[in-house]
Short mmCIF file of C-alpha atoms in Angstrom, two decimals:
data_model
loop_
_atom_site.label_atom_id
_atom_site.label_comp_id
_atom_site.label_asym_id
_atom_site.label_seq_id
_atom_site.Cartn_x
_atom_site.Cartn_y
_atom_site.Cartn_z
CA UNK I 14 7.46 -22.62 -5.99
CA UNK I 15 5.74 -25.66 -8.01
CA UNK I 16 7.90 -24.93 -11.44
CA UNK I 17 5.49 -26.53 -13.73
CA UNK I 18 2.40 -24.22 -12.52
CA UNK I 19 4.21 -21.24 -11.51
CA UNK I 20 2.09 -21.47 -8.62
CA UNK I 21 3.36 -18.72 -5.51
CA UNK I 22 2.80 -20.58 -2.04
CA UNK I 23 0.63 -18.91 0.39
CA UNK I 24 0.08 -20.27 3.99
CA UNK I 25 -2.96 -20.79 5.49
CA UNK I 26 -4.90 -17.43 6.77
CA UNK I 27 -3.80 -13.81 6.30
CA UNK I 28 -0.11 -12.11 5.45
CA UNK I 29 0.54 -10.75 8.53
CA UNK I 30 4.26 -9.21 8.28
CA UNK I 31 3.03 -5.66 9.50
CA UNK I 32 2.16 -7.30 12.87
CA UNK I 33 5.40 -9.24 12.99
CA UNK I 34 7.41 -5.64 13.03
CA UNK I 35 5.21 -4.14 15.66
CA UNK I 36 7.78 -1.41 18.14
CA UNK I 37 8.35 -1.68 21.38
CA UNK I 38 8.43 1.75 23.22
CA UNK I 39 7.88 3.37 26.45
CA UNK I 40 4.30 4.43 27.37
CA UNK I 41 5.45 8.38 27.27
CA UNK I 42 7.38 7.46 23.81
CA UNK I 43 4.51 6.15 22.39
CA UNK I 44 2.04 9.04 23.17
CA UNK I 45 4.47 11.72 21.69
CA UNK I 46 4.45 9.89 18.96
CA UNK I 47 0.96 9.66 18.18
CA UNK I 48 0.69 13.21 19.29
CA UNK I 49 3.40 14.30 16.51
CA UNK I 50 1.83 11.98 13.91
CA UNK I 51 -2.07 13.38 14.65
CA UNK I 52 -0.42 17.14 14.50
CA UNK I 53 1.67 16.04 11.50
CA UNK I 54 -1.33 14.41 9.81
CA UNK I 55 -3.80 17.71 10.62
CA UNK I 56 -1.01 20.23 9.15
CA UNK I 57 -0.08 18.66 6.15
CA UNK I 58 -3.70 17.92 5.16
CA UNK I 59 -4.59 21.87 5.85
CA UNK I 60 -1.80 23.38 4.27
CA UNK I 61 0.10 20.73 2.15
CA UNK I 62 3.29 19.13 3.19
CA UNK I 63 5.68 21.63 1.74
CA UNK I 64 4.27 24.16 4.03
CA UNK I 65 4.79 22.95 7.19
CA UNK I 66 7.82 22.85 9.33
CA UNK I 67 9.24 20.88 11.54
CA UNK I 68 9.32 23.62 14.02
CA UNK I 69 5.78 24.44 13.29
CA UNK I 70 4.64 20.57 13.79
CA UNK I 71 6.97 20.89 17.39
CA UNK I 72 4.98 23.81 18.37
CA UNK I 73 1.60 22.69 17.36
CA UNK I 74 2.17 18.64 19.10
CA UNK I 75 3.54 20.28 22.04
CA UNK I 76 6.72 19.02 22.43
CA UNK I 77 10.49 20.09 22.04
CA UNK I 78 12.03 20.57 19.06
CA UNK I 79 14.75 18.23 20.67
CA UNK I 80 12.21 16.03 21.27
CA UNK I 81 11.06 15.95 17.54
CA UNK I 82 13.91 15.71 15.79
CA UNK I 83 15.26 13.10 18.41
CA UNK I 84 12.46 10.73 16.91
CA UNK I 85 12.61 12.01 13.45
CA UNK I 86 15.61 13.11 12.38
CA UNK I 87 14.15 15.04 8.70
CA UNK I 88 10.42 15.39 7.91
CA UNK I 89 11.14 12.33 5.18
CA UNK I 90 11.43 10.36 8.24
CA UNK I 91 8.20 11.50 9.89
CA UNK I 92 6.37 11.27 6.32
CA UNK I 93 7.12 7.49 5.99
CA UNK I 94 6.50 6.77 9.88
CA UNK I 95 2.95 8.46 8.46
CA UNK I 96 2.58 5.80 5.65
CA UNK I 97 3.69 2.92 7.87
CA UNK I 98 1.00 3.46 10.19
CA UNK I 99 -1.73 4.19 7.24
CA UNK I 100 -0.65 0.97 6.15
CA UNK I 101 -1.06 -1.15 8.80
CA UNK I 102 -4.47 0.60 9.51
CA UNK I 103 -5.16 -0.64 5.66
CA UNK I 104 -3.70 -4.36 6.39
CA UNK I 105 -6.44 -4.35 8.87
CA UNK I 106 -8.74 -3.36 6.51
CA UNK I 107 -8.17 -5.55 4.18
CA UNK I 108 -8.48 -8.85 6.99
CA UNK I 109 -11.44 -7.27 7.98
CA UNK I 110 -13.27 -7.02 4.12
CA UNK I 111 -11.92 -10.18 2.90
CA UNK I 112 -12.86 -12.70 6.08
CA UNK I 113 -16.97 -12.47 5.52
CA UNK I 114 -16.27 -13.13 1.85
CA UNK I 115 -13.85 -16.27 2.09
CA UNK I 116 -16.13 -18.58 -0.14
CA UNK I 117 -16.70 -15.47 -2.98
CA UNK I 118 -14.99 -16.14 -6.20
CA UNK I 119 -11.41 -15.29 -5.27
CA UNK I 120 -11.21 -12.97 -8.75
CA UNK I 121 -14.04 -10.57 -7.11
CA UNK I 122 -11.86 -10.43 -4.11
CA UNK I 123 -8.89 -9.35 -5.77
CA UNK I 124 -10.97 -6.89 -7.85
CA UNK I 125 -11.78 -5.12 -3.92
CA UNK I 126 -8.41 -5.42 -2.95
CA UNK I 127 -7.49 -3.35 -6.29
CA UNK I 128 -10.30 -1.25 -5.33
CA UNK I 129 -8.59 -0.07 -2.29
CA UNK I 130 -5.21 -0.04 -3.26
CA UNK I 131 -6.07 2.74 -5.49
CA UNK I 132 -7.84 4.67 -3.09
CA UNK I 133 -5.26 4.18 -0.43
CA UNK I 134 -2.75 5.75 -3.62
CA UNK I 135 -5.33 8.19 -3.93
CA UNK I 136 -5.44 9.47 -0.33
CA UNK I 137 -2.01 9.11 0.50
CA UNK I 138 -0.81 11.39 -2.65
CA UNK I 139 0.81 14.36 -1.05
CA UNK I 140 3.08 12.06 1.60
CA UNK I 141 3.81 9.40 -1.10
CA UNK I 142 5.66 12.67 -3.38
CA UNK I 143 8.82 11.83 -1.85
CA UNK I 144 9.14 8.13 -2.39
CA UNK I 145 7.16 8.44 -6.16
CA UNK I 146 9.13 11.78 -7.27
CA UNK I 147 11.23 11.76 -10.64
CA UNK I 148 13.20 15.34 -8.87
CA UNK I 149 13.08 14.45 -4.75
CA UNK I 150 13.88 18.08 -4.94
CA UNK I 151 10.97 18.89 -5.74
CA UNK I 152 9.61 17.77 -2.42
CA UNK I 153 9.76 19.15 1.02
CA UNK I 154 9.53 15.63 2.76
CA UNK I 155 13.05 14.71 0.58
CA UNK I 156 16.87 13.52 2.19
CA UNK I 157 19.39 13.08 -0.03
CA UNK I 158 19.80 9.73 0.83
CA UNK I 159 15.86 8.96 0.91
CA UNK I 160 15.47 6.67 -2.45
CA UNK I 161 18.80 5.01 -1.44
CA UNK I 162 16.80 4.27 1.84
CA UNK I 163 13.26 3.50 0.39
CA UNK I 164 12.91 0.59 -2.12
CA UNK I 165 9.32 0.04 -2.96
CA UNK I 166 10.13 -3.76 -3.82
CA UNK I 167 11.74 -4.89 -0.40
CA UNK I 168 9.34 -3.23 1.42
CA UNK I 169 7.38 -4.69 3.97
CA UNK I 170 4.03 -3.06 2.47
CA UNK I 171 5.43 -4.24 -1.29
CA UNK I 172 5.77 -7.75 0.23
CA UNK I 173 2.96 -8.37 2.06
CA UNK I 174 1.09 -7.42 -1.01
CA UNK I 175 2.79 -9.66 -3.35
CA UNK I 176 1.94 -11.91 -0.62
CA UNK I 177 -1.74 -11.45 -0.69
CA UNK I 178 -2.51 -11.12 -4.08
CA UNK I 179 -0.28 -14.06 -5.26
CA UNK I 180 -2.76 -16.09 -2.66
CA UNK I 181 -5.39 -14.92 -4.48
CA UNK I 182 -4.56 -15.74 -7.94
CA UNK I 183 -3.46 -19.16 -7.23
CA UNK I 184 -6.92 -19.78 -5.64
CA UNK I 185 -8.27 -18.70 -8.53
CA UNK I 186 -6.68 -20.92 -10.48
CA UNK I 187 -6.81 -23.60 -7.81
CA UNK I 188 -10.74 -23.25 -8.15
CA UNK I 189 -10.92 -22.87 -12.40
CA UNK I 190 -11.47 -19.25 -12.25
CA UNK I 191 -8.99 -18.70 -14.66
CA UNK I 192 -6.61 -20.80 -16.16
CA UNK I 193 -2.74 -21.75 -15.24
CA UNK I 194 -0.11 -18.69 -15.32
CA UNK I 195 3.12 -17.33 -14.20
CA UNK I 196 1.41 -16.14 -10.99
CA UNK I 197 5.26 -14.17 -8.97
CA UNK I 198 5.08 -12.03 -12.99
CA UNK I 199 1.70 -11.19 -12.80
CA UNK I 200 1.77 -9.98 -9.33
CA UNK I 201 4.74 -7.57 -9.91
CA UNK I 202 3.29 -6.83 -13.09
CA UNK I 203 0.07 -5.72 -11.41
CA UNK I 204 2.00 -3.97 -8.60
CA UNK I 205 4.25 -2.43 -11.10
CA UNK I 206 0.66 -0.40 -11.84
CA UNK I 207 0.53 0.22 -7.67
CA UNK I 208 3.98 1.54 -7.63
CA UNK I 209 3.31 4.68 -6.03
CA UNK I 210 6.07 6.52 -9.17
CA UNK I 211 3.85 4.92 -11.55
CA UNK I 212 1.02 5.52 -10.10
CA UNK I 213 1.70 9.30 -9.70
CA UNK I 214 3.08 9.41 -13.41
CA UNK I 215 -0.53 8.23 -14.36
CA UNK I 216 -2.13 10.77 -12.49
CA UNK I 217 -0.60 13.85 -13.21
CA UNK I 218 1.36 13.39 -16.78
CA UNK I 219 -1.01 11.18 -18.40
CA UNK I 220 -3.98 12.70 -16.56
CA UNK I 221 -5.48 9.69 -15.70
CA UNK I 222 -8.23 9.50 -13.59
CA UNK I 223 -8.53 7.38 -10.46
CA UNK I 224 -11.22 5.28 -12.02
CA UNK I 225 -9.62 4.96 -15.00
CA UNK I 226 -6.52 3.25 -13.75
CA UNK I 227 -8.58 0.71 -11.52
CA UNK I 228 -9.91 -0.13 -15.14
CA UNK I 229 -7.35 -0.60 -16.80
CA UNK I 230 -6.36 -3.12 -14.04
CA UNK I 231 -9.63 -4.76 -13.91
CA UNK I 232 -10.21 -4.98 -17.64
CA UNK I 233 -6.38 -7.10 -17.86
CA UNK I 234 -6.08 -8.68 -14.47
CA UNK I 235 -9.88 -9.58 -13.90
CA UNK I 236 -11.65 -10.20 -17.26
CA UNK I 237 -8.40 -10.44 -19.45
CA UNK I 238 -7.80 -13.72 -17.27
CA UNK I 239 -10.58 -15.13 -16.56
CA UNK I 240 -11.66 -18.75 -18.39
CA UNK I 241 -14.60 -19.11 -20.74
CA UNK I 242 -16.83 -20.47 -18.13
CA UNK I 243 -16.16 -18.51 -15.23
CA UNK I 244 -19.34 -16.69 -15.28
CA UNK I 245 -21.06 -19.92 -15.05
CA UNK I 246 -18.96 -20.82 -11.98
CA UNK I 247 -19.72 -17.84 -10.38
CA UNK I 248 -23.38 -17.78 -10.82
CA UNK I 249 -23.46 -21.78 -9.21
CA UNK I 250 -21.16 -20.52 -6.43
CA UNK I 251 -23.76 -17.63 -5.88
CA UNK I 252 -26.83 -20.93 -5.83
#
């Protein structure tokens, strides 16, 4: 890290740590899997996670309840196996929105990356309960050891988004966007906001909408940075 600048290195082309960690099963493994996670994914959307039993998602996929709790020992387990595969699907996503746009103004890029990483929170609100809960009690998908398991911040979905948002702001700066600043702070400050326990604080004891909490971000991490003339920049970049 360039100490004077604060800058946070970012290699050439996109983070790609989810496709680093790819498994390696058998053919048969695999489509049990994707059976249990389609029949897991159906259920809990119909009736809400705490409805659902294991024994109930066995039944419904198909398989053994050996089987099922051979792969996933607790429905915690099978709720994060969930949000590991919605996030890669959104990593892909995210290559896919930001290639066509590669000479936009890197600021309106990370304002659709925000975008989406709110509605990604949004959608995946009843399976993120057990890693954002104050009382895991509370929620069906909890194991006693589950938060000593899960932390957000050594994640590999936590740092592949520090990844690709620090790129982002220090092409912004790198192209006068907006002007020189702690860049590794203000990406954990902004995914401090993403942290799905903040995020669900927000949501349900402040009330806040969706909308409202992608402005808040936008109003401090895309206006509140920008420099004086950015507008002008953008409009010649647009020419």
């Amino acid at each position: 890290m360039n100490e004077e600048s604060h800058y946070c290195p970012w290699p050439s082309g996109f983070p790609e740590l989810f496709w680093s960690h790819k498994r390696h099963e058998r053919r048969d493994a695999a489509e049990h899997r994707q059976r249990i996670l389609e029949v897991a994914r159906r259920l809990f959307a119909e009736h809400g996670v705490g409805a659902i039993s294991m024994h109930q998602i066995a039944i419904a996929a198909g398989v053994g309840q050996g089987t099922l709790y051979r792969r996933y020992a607790h429905k915690g387990e099978l709720c994060m196996d969930l949000l590991r595969e919605r996030h890669e699907r959104f990593a892909q996503e995210i290559a896919a929105l930001l290639a066509p746009t590669a000479s936009s103004p890197a600021l309106e890029r990370l304002e659709s990356v925000l975008a989406k990483s709110v509605a990604l929170l949004e959608e995946q609100g009843a399976l993120l309960g057990p890693v954002a809960g104050a009382d895991m009690r509370e929620v069906p998908c909890d194991e006693a050891d589950f938060s000593r398991r899960f932390s957000f911040q050594y994640s590999p979905w936590y740092l592949w988004l520090h990844e690709l948002l620090a790129g982002l702001l220090t092409e912004a700066v790198g192209r006068g966007e907006l002007a020189s600043l702690d860049i590794p702070f203000t990406v954990d400050a902004i995914l401090a906001t993403l942290n799905p326990m903040f995020y669900r604080f927000q949501r349900q004891e402040r009330g806040f909408s969706p909308e409202r909490i992608l402005q808040g971000l936008r109003r401090i991490y895309i206006h509140g940075v920008k420099t004086p003339n950015t507008g002008n920049l953008e409009f010649s970049l647009r020419e």
